[in-house]
Coordinates of C-alpha atoms in Angstrom, one line a residue:
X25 CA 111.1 -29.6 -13.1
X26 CA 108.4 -29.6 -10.6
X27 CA 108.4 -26.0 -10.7
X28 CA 107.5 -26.3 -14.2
X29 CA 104.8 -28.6 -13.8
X30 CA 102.7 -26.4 -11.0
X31 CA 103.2 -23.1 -13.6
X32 CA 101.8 -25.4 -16.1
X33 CA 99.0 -26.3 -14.1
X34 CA 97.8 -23.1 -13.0
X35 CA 98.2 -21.5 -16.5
X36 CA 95.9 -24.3 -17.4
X37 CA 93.0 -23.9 -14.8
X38 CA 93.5 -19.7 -15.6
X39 CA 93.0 -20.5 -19.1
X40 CA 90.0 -22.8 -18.3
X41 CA 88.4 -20.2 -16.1
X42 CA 88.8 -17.5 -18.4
X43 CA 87.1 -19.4 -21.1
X44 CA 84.1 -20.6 -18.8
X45 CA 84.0 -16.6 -18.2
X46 CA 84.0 -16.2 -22.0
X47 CA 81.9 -18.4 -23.2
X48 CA 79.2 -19.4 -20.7
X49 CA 77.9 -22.9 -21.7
X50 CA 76.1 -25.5 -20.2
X51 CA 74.2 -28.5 -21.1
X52 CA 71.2 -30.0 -20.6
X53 CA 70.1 -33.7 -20.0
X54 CA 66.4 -35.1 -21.0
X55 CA 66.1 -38.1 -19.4
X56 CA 63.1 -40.2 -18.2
X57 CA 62.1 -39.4 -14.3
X58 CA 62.1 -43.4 -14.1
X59 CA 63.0 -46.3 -15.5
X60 CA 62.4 -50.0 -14.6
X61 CA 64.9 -52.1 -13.7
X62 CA 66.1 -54.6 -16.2
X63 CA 64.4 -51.7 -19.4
X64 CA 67.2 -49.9 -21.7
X65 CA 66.4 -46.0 -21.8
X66 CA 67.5 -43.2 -24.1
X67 CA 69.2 -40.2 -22.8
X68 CA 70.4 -37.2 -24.2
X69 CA 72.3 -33.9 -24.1
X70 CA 72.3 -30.7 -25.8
X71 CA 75.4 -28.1 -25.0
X72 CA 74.4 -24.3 -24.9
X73 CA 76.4 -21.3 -25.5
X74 CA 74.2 -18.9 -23.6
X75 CA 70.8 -18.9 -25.2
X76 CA 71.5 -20.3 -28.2
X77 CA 72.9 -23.6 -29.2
X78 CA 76.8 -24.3 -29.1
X79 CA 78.6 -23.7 -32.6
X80 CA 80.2 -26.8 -33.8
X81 CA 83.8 -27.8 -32.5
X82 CA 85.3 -31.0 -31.2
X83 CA 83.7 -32.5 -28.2
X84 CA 83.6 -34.7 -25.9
X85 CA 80.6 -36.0 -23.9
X86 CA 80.9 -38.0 -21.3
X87 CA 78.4 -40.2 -19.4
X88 CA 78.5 -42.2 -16.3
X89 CA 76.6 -43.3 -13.6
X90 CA 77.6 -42.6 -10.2
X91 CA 77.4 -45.6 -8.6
X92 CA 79.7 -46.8 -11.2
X93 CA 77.5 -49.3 -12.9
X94 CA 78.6 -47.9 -16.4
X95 CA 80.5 -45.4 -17.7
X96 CA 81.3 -44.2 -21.7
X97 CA 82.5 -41.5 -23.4
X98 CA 81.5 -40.3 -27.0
X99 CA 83.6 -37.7 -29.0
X100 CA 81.2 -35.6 -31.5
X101 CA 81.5 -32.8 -33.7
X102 CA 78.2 -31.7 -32.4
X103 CA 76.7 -29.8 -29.7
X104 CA 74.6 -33.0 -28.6
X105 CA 75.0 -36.2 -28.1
X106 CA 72.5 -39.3 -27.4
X107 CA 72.9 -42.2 -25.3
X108 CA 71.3 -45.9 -24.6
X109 CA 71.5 -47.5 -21.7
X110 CA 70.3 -50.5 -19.6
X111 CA 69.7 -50.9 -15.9
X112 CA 70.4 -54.9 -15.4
X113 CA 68.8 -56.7 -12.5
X114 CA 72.1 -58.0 -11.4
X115 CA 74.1 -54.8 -11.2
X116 CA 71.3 -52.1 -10.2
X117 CA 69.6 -51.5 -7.6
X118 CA 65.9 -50.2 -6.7
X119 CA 66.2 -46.3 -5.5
X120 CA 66.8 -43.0 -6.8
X121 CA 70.7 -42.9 -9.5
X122 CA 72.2 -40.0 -10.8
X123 CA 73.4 -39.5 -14.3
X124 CA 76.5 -37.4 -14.7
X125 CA 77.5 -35.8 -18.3
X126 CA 80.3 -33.6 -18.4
X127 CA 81.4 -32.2 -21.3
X128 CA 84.7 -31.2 -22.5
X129 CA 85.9 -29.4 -25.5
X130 CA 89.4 -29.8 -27.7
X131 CA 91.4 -26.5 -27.5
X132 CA 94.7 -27.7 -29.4
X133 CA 96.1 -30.4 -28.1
X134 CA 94.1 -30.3 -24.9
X135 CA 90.2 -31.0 -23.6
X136 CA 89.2 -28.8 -21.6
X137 CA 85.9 -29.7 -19.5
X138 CA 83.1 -26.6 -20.7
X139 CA 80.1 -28.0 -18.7
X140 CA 78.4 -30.9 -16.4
X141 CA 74.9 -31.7 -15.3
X142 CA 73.8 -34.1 -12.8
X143 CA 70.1 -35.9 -13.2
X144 CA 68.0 -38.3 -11.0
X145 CA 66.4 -41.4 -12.1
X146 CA 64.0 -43.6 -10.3
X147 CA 64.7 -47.4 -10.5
X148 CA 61.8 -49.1 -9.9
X149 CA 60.8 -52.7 -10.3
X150 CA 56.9 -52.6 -11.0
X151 CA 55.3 -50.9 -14.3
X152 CA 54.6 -47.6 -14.4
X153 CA 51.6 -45.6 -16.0
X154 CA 48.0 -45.0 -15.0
X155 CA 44.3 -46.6 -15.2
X156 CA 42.3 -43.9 -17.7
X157 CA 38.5 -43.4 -17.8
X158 CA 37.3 -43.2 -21.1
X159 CA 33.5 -42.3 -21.9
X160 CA 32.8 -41.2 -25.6
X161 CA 36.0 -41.3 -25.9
X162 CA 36.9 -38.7 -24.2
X163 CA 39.2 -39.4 -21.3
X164 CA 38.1 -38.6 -17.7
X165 CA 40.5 -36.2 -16.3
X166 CA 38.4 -36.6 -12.6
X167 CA 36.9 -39.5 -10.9
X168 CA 33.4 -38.6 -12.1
X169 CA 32.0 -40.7 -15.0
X170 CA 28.1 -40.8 -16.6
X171 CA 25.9 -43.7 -15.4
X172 CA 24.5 -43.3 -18.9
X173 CA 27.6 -44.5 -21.1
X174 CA 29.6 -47.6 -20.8
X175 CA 33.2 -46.6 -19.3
X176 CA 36.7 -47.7 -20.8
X177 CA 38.9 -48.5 -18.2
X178 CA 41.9 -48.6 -20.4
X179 CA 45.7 -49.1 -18.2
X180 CA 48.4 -46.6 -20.3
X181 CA 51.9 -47.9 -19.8
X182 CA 54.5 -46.0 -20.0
X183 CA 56.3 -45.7 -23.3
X184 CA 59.7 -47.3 -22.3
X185 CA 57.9 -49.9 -20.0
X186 CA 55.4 -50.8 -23.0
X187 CA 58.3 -51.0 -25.3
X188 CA 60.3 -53.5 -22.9
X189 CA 57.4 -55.9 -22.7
X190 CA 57.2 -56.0 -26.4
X191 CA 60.5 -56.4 -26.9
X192 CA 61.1 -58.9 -24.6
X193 CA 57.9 -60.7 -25.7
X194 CA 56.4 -61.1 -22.1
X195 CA 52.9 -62.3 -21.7
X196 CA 50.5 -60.3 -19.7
X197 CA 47.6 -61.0 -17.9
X198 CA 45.8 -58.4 -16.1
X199 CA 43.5 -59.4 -12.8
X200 CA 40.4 -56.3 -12.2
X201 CA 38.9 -55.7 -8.7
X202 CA 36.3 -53.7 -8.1
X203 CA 35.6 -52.8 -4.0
X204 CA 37.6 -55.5 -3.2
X205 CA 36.0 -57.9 -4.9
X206 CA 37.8 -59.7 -7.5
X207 CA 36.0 -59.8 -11.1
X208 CA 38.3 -61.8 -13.1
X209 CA 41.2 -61.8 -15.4
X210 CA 41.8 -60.7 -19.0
X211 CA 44.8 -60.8 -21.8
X212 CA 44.0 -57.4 -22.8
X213 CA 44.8 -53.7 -20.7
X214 CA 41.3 -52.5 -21.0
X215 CA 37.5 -53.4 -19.4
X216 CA 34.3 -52.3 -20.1
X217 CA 31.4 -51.7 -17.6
X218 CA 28.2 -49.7 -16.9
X219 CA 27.7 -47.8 -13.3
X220 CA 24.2 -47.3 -13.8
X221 CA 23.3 -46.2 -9.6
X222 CA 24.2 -42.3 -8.9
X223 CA 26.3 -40.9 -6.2
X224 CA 28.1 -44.2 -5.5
X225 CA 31.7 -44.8 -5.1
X226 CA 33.9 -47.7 -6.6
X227 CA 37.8 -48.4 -5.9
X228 CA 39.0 -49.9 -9.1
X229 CA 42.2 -51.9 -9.0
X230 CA 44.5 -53.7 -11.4
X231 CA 47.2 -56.1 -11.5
X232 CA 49.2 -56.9 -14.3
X233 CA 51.7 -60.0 -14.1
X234 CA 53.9 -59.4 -17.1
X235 CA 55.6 -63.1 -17.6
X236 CA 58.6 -64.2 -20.2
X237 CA 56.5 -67.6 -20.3
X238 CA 52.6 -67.9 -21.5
X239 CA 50.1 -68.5 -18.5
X240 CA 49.3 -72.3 -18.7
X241 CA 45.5 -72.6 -20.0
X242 CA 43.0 -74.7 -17.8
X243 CA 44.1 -78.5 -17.8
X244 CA 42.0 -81.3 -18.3
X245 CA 42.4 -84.7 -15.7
X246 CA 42.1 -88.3 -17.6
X247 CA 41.6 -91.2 -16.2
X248 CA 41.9 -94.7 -17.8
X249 CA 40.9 -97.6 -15.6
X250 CA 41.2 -101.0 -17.6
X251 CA 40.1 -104.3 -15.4
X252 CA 41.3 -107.4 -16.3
X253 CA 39.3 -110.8 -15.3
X254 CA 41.0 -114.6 -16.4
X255 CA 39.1 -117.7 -15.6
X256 CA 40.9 -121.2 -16.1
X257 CA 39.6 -124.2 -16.3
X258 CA 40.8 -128.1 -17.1
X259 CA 38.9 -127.7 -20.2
X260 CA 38.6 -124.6 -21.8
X261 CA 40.4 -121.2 -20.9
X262 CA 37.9 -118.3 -21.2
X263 CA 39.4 -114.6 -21.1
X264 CA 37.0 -112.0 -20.1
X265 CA 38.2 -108.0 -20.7
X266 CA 36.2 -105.5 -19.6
X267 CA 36.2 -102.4 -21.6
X268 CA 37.9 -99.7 -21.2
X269 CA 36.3 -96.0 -19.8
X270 CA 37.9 -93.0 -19.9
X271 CA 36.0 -90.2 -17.9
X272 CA 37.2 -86.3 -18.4
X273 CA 37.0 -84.3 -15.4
X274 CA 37.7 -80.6 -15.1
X275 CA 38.4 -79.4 -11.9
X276 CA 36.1 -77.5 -9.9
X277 CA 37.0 -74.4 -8.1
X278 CA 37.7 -75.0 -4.3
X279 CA 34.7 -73.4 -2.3
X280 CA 35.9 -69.5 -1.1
X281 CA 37.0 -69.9 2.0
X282 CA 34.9 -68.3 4.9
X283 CA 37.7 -66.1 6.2
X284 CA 38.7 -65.0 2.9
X285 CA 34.6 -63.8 2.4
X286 CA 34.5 -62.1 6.0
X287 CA 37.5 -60.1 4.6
X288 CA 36.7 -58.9 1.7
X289 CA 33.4 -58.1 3.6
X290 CA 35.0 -56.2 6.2
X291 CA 37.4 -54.4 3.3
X292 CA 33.6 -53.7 1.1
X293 CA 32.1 -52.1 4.6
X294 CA 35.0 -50.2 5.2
X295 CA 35.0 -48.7 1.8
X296 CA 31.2 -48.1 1.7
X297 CA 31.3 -46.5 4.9
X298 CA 28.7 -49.1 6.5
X299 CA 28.0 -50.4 9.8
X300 CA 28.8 -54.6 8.9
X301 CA 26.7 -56.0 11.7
X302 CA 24.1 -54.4 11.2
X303 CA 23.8 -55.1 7.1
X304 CA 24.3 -58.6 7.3
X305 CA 21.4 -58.3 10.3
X306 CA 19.4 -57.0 7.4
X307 CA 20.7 -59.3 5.2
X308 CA 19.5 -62.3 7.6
X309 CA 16.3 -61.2 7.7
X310 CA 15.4 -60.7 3.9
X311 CA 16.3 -64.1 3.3
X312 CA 16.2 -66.5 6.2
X313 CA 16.7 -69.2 3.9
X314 CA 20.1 -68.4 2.7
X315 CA 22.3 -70.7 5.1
X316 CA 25.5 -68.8 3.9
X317 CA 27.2 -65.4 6.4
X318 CA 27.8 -63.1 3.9
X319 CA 26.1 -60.4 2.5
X320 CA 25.6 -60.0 -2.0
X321 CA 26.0 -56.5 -1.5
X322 CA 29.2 -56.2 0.3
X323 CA 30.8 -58.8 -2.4
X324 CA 29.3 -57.5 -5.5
X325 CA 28.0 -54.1 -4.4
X326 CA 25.4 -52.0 -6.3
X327 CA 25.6 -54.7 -9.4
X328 CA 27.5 -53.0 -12.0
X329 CA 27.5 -54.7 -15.7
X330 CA 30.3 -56.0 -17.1
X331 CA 30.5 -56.2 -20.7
X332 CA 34.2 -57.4 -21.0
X333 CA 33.9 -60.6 -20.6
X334 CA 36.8 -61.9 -18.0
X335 CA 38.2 -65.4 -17.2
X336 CA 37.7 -66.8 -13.8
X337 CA 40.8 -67.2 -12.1
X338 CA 40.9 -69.4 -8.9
X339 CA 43.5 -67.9 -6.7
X340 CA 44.8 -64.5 -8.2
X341 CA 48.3 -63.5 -6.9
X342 CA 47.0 -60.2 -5.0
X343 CA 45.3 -59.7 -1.7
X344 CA 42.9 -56.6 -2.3
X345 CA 42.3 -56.3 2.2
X346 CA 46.1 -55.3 2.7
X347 CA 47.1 -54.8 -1.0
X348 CA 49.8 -56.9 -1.1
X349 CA 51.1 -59.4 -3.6
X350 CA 50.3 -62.8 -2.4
X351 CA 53.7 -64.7 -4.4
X352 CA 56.4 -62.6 -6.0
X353 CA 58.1 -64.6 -8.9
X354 CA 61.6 -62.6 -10.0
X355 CA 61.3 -63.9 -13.6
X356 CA 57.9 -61.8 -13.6
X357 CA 57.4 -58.4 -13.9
X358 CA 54.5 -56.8 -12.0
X359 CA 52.2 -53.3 -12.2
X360 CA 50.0 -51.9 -9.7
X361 CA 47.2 -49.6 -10.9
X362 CA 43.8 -47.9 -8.8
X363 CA 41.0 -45.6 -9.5
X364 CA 38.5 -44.6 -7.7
X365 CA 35.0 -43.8 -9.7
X366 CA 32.0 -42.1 -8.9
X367 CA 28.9 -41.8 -10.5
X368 CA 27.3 -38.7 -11.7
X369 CA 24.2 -38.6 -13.4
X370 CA 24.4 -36.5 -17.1
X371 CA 22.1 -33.3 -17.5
X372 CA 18.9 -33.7 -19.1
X373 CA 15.1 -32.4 -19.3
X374 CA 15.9 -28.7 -19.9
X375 CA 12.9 -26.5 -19.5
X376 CA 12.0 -23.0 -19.3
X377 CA 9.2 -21.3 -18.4
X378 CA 7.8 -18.0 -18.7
X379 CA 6.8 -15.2 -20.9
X380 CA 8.9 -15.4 -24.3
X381 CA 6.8 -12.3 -26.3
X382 CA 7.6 -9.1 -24.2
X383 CA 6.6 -5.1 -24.5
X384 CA 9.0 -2.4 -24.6
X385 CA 8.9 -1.5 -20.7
X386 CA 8.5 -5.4 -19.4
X387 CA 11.5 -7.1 -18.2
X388 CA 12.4 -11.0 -19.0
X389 CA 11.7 -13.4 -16.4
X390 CA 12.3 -16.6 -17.2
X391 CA 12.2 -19.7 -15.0
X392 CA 15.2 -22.3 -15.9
X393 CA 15.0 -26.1 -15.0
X394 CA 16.8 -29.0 -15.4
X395 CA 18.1 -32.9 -14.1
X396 CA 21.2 -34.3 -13.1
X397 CA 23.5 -34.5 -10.2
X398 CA 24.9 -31.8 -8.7
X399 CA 26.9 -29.0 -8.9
X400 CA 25.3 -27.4 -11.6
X401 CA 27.6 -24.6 -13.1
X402 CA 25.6 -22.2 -15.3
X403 CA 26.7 -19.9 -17.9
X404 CA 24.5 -17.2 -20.0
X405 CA 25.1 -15.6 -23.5
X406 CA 22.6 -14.1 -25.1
X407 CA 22.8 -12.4 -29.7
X408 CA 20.6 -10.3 -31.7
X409 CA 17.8 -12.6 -32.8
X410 CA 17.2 -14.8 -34.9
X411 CA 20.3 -16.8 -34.5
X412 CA 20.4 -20.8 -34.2
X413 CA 23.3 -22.4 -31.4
X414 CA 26.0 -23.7 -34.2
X415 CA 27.6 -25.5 -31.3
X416 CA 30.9 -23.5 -31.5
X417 CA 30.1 -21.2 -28.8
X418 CA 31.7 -20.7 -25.5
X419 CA 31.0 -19.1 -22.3
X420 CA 33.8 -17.8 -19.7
X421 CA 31.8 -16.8 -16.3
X422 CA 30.3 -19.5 -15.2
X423 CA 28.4 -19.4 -11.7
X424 CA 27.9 -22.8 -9.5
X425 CA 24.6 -23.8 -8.4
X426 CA 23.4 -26.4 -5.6
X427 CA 19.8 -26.9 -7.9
X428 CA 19.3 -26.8 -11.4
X429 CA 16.4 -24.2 -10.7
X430 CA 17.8 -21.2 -11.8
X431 CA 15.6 -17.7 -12.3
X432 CA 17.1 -15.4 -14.9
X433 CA 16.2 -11.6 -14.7
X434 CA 17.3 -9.0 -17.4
X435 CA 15.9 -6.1 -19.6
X436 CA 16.3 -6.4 -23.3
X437 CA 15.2 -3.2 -25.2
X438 CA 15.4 -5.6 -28.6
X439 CA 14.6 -9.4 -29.5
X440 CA 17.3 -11.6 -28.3
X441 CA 18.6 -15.2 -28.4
X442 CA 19.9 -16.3 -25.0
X443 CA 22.0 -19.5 -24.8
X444 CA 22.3 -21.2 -21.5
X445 CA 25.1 -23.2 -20.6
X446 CA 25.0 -25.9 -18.3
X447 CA 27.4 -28.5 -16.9
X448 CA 28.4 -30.6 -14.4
X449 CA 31.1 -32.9 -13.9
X450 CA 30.0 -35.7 -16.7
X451 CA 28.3 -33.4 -19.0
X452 CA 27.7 -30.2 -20.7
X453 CA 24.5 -29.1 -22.9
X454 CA 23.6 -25.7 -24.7
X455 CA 19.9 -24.5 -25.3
X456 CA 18.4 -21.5 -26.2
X457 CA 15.3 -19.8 -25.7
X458 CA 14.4 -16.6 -28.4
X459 CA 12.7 -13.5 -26.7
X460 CA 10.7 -11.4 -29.0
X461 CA 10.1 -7.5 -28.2
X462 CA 7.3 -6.1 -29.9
X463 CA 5.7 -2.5 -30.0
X464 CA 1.8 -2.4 -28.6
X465 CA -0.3 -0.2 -30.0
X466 CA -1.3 2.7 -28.0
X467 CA -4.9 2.9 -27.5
X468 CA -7.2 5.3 -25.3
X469 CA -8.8 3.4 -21.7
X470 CA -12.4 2.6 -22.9
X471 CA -13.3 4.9 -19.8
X472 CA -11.9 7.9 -21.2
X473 CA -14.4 6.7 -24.2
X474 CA -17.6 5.2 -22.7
X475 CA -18.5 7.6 -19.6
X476 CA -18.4 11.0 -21.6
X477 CA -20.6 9.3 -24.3
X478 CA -22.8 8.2 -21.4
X479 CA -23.0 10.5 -19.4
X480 CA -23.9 12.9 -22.4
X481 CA -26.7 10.6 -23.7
X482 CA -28.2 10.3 -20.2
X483 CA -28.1 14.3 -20.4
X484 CA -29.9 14.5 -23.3
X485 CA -32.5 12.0 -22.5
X486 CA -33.2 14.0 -19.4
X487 CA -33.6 17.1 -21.4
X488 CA -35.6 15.7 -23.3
X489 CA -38.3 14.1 -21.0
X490 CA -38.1 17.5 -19.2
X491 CA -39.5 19.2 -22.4
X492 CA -41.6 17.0 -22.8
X493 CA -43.1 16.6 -19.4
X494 CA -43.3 20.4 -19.7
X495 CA -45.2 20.6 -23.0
X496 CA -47.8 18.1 -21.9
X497 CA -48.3 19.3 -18.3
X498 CA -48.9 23.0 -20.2
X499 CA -51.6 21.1 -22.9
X500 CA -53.7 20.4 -19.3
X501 CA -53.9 23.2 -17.9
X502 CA -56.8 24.9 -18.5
X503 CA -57.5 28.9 -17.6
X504 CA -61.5 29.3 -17.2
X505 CA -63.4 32.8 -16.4
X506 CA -66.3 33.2 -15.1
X507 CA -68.7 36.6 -15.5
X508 CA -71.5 36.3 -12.1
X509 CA -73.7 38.8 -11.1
X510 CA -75.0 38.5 -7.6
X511 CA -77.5 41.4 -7.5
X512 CA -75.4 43.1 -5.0
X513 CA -73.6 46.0 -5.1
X514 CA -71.3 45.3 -2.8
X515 CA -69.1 43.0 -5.4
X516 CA -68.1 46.6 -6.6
X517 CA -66.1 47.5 -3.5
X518 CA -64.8 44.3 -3.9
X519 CA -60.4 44.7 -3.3
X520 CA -57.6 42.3 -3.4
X521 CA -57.4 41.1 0.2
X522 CA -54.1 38.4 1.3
X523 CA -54.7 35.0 2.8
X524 CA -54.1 36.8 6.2
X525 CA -56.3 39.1 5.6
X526 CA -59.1 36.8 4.8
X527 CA -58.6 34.7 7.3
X528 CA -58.8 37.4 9.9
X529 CA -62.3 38.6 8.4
X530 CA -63.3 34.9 8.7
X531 CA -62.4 34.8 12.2
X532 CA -64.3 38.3 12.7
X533 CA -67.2 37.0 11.3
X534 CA -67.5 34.1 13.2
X535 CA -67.8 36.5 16.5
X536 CA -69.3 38.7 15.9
X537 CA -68.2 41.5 19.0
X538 CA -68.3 45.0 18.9
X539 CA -64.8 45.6 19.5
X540 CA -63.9 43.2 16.6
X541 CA -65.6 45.7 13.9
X542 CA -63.5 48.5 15.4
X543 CA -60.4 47.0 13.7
X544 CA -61.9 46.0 10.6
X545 CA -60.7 47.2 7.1
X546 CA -63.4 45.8 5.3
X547 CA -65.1 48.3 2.6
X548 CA -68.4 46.7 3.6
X549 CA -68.2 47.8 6.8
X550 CA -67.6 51.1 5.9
X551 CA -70.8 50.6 3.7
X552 CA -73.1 49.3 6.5
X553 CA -72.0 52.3 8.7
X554 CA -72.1 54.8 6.2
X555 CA -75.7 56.4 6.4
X556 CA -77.9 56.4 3.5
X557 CA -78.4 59.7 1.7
X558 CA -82.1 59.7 0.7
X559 CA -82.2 63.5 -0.4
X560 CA -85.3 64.5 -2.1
X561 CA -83.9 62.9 -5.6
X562 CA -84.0 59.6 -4.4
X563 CA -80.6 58.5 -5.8
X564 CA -79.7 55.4 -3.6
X565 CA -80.5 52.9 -6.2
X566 CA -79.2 55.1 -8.8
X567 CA -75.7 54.7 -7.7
X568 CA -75.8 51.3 -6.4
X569 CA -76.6 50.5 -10.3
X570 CA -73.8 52.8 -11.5
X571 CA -71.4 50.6 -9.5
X572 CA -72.3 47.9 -10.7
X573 CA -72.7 48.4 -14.3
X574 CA -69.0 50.3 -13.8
X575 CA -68.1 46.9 -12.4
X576 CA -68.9 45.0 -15.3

């Protein structure tokens, strides 16, 4: 018999493995991360067969914790199954459980377990979620928000923990700190304020007391005092009542204590980076009359304005220096939420500068400008003008930029519309600028033009006063001839003699030597020298007149 039963047994886990082998399945589990402690969450499971979804059989899911908290099992026709479960306060605890679902499947008369998956879930006892930024409404996905919008700080619960305080009816009451400094407390999840410096920092914090019973509202003290006066006498009784007054009194918040202000001035210092002493130094000496130690700037620093109202709350259950809750109550449910915010001015003032109507040949140089807080990330795009931004348009490569002074250099051979993208981290803005290319005229240099035609009119000019000058100085001359007779026959011999000549004859003449006349080549001389022929005819006079009448 017992024989039987181990043949039985293995034949079993052979078969089991061989259909594992076969068929491949597993499941999967979607289940919350966490879940707080005293909430009911839905779980679920799909069974695969490989890739695909299991084909419908008989099966059986079964869930359990593994602590052993709860346990159930759930027969199905389908390849999924769905669960609901509750983590009580008096059977769970705080800390990491595992969910086990195993799945097992009918062959015959027999289930045969197919597939298992183990998940984690965090118990925790505080809400869960986060404090958003909202600014246009658009949510903040970084710290940075505009000093130019109010901001939204809206708390987003999680679904399951939102769902349990509904269900449950609790009352919440959310208490806001800003730098350690407590603001108030509101019914709602959200608060609205303006950050209106630059470049500052502010640690946001929240605390939200979710309670099964209403927060009591702000009592009122009555007192009745009724005196009483009787005065007997033998004859007459006379009763004298005074009247009664009833005075209303609301109570007054007890002055903040002096250590509670030195901390949350030490906690403001240490957040702002500051040197305490020395600002509450600086503090004494703007206002010597202020008899008080503490400094308005470390308490309410770089005055922010609140435009949710909030209710003043005398002693609020959280201690902002060591973040710690001052009074726990277990019938209470509590949430921690922080945020740190930093102000960043938007972009604004865009400007360019430089030429906009270009030549063929000229390149663009154009001089971009702009405000805001840094880092600037720019982005260019530029399309076949005319063309207006429609607002649609994106731009992938962006570069990042200390300065919003930014030079931009290209060649366009056409007109062109170039959009400039700008952001930061609060803002983004789009602007164009239109370039026109034009063709110039070509025109000769005016002096390729004006120094020919100069230079030939001052040609001409001098032409002409040189004829002229010529013509006139011809009109004066004059040529004059003279006919003389001197009575001497001498002028007949009379020869073309050089200025060398003469002047030698001039200088013989004026000494008058012997041994000058040797070298003269005067005709006269040869005349005085030459003896007179005085022949019988007496023809000296005759020839002397022949000369001269040949002469003439």
């Amino acid at each position: 018999m017992l024989r039987s039963s181990s043949e039985l047994l293995a034949i079993t886990l052979v078969f089991c493995t061989v259909l594992c082998i076969v068929y491949c399945k597993h499941v999967v589990i979607t289940s919350p991360k966490q879940a707080l402690i005293g909430s009911t969450i839905n779980v679920s499971a799909i069974l695969y067969d490989g890739n695909k979804i299991a084909s419908k059989s008989s099966y059986r899911f079964t869930w359990k914790n593994i602590d052993g908290s709860s346990e159930k099992s759930i027969d199905t026709s389908n390849p999924f199954c769905n669960w609901t479960m509750t983590y009580t306060k008096d059977v769970s605890h705080l800390g990491r459980q595992k969910l086990d679902v195993s799945v097992s499947e009918k062959e015959l008369w027999l289930w045969i377990p197919v597939a298992g998956q183990i998940v984690d879930i965090m118990l925790v006892d505080t809400l869960s979620g986060g404090l958003e930024l909202i600014q246009h409404q658009v949510v903040r996905s970084q710290d940075f928000v505009s000093t130019q919008n109010p901001v939204n700080h809206s708390i987003q619960l999680w679904p399951a923990d939102k769902e349990f305080l509904e269900q449950n009816h609790y009352y919440v009451n959310t208490y806001w700190f800003q730098n350690c400094t407590y603001l108030g407390m509101s019914r709602d999840l959200d608060y609205q304020a303006i950050y209106p410096v630059a470049e500052q920092y502010y640690d946001i914090e929240v605390l939200i007391v979710a309670s099964p019973y209403p927060l009591p509202e702000p009592t009122t003290s009555t007192t009745t005092t009724t005196t009483t006066t009787t005065t007997t006498t033998t004859t007459t009784t006379s009763t004298t009542t005074t009247t009664t007054t009833t005075s209303t009194t609301t109570a007054k918040p007890p002055p903040r204590l002096k250590r509670d202000t030195n901390e949350t001035m030490h906690a403001n210092a240490a957040i702002l980076g500051i040197n305490l002493v020395k600002a509450v130094r600086e503090q004494q000496l703007r206002d010597r009359t202020n008899n008080t130690n503490q400094s308005i700037a470390l308490i309410n620093p770089l005055g922010v304005r609140h435009l949710s109202k909030l209710s003043p709350n005398d002693l609020p259950p959280y201690n902002c220096v060591n973040r710690s809750l001052i009074a726990m109550d277990t019938s209470k449910t509590y949430g921690f939420f922080h945020r740190r915010i930093i102000t960043k001015t938007p972009i604004s003032g865009f400007s360019s500068s430089g030429k906009n109507w270009l030549q063929h040949w000229e390149i663009i140089n154009l001089q971009i400008d702009c405000k805001g807080s840094p880092p600037f990330k720019i982005c260019t795009r530029w399309f076949n003008a005319p063309y207006n931004a429609t607002g649609q348009e994106s731009c992938q490569d962006y570069y990042e930029y200390e300065t919003c002074n930014y030079n931009y250099q290209r060649y366009f051979s056409d007109s062109k519309t170039i959009l400039f993208f700008i952001r930061n981290e609060v803002s983004e803005s789009v602007n164009q600028v239109t370039v026109n290319i034009y063709e110039a005229k070509r025109q000769s240099q005016l002096s390729v033009v004006v120094v020919p035609i100069a230079c030939t009119l001052v040609a001409v000019c001098l032409v002409i006063f040189g004829v002229a000058y010529y013509m006139q100085s011809r009109n004066r001359f004059t040529v004059e001839v003279a006919d003389f007779n001197f009575g001497d026959t001498q002028s007949v011999d009379m020869e073309y003699k050089t200025f060398q000549q003469r002047l030698i004859d001039s200088m013989r003449d004026a000494w008058p030597w012997p041994r000058w006349r040797r070298y003269s080549q005067s005709s006269t001389d040869h005349i005085v020298e030459t003896p007179s022929v005085s022949g019988g005819y007496g023809n000296g006079d005759v020839d002397s007149n022949l000369r001269y009448n040949t002469l003439n």
